Amino acid sequence: MFSEILGGGFQLGSLVMVMEDGEAPHHLLLLRNFMSQGLIHNQPLLYASPSKDPKLFLGTLPSPILSKDEKGSRMETEQEKGLRIAWQYKKYFGENQQNNENRRDTRKEYGNEFDVRKPLKVPSLGAQGIDCFSILDSSNLIAFRDRCSTFLAKVPRNDKGIGCAGRIAIQSLCAPQCGFSDTDWDMLSFIRLLKCLLRSSNAVAVITFPASLLSPSLSKRWQHMADTLLSVRAIPDEDKDLANLLTGYQDMLGLLHVHKVAQINTQVPVILDANTFSIKLQRRRSLILERLNQAPVDGSSGTSYGTSSSCSASLDF
């Protein structure tokens, strides 16, 4: 799981930044899983993007894949509707069903796998604490800063439980259509302020940005501000050298590189088993991350022996 890759997942109060690849939108796969993981657990969400109507992006969020226990419970519910049993036995049937549901709840894990082919049924924006904001409406980032401050004030650090945790997802903060090319220091100040607000809140923020659009010095400053820093990169379709070097190259969509992992309130560094992982779609629906493995010396294809993990579970707190 991605939580294992990062040594425990995204820490509450941390700022996660993902460097985009201009040739492929792989960063959107991570962002969608991050948002869906929070929505299915009824966590408040603030989503911001440079599009005119960011609400439309909610319709592209993936739906969770049901486990065997959840599928069994649904089948039992459907069978119960079709059964006609004597009234004196219904109470026993209900008690057994409730006991089975309680046992399933105790075994239920927080992480979920998602099916990228099935959209998530998102409730109304006001009913679940979902807030969408267009960065185009904030020419100097003041309105956006106030919106983030108001959102984080609703999830203070003294709240307990993951259900009270909030999530902020910001897509392509320095996109050209935002018009922030002449406000480098304003964007840096916004990131610094957001990081300070996160420290005293029960929330996590994920920001994706195209590093190629920033100057080298400003890009380094952005990367330094991140608690957890990731980058995604597309894989060329006809890279014969890379195909001979890596196992399962044909199934790879891209690469995920972990540059830095959050180390908040600890003096023990997080030592990762690997820093670069391949991005794959299992059965064309479930996003997985797999450790890179070197192909056999003779160049023949073989099965991968590295540990794989679901990206959806990676977004655990």
Short mmCIF file of N, CA and C in Angstrom, two decimals, residues 12 23 39 53 56 85 90 110 112 126 132 157 159 164 177 180 208 210 230 235 253 288 294 296 309 313:
data_model
loop_
_atom_site.label_atom_id
_atom_site.label_comp_id
_atom_site.label_asym_id
_atom_site.label_seq_id
_atom_site.Cartn_x
_atom_site.Cartn_y
_atom_site.Cartn_z
N LEU A 12 -1.25 13.93 9.17
CA LEU A 12 -2.14 15.05 9.42
C LEU A 12 -1.33 16.31 9.72
N GLU A 23 3.68 15.90 -20.25
CA GLU A 23 3.31 15.01 -21.34
C GLU A 23 2.19 14.05 -20.98
N LEU A 39 -14.03 11.26 0.49
CA LEU A 39 -15.48 11.38 0.32
C LEU A 39 -16.22 10.15 0.81
N ASP A 53 -15.28 25.74 -14.03
CA ASP A 53 -16.27 25.04 -13.19
C ASP A 53 -15.61 23.80 -12.59
N LEU A 56 -17.22 20.05 -12.07
CA LEU A 56 -17.29 18.99 -13.07
C LEU A 56 -16.24 17.91 -12.82
N ILE A 85 -40.65 -15.33 4.70
CA ILE A 85 -40.55 -16.30 5.78
C ILE A 85 -41.56 -15.95 6.85
N LYS A 90 -38.45 -13.79 11.65
CA LYS A 90 -37.80 -12.57 11.14
C LYS A 90 -36.88 -11.93 12.17
N TYR A 110 -9.35 0.89 6.57
CA TYR A 110 -9.59 2.28 6.17
C TYR A 110 -9.27 2.51 4.71
N ASN A 112 -8.96 1.87 0.68
CA ASN A 112 -9.84 1.30 -0.33
C ASN A 112 -9.14 1.25 -1.67
N GLY A 126 -23.26 20.83 -0.46
CA GLY A 126 -23.45 21.32 0.89
C GLY A 126 -23.72 20.25 1.91
N CYS A 132 -15.86 23.64 -3.65
CA CYS A 132 -15.08 23.76 -4.88
C CYS A 132 -14.78 25.23 -5.14
N ARG A 157 -7.16 20.88 15.22
CA ARG A 157 -6.36 19.73 15.60
C ARG A 157 -6.95 18.98 16.80
N ASP A 159 -9.89 17.92 17.23
CA ASP A 159 -10.85 16.90 16.84
C ASP A 159 -10.18 15.54 16.78
N CYS A 164 -13.11 13.19 11.19
CA CYS A 164 -13.08 14.65 11.34
C CYS A 164 -11.94 15.28 10.54
N GLN A 177 -3.13 29.71 -17.29
CA GLN A 177 -4.39 30.44 -17.35
C GLN A 177 -4.72 31.19 -16.06
N PHE A 180 -0.53 33.90 -12.87
CA PHE A 180 0.33 34.15 -11.72
C PHE A 180 1.81 34.22 -12.10
N THR A 208 -0.65 19.89 -6.72
CA THR A 208 0.07 19.49 -7.92
C THR A 208 0.46 20.74 -8.69
N PRO A 210 3.01 22.13 -12.26
CA PRO A 210 3.97 21.86 -13.34
C PRO A 210 5.29 22.56 -13.08
N LEU A 230 6.53 14.41 -4.19
CA LEU A 230 6.43 13.34 -5.16
C LEU A 230 6.53 13.93 -6.56
N ILE A 235 6.15 7.41 -19.44
CA ILE A 235 7.12 6.50 -20.03
C ILE A 235 6.95 6.51 -21.54
N LEU A 253 2.28 2.60 -16.98
CA LEU A 253 1.75 3.87 -17.47
C LEU A 253 2.73 5.01 -17.23
N ILE A 288 -2.30 0.67 -9.25
CA ILE A 288 -1.35 0.06 -8.32
C ILE A 288 0.02 0.69 -8.53
N GLN A 294 14.59 -5.21 -12.07
CA GLN A 294 15.44 -5.38 -13.25
C GLN A 294 15.08 -6.66 -13.99
N PRO A 296 15.51 -9.97 -16.49
CA PRO A 296 16.59 -10.98 -16.58
C PRO A 296 17.70 -10.54 -17.52
N SER A 309 1.22 -2.32 -4.51
CA SER A 309 0.32 -1.73 -3.54
C SER A 309 -0.71 -0.89 -4.24
N ALA A 313 -5.19 2.94 -1.20
CA ALA A 313 -4.84 2.77 0.20
C ALA A 313 -3.65 3.64 0.57
#
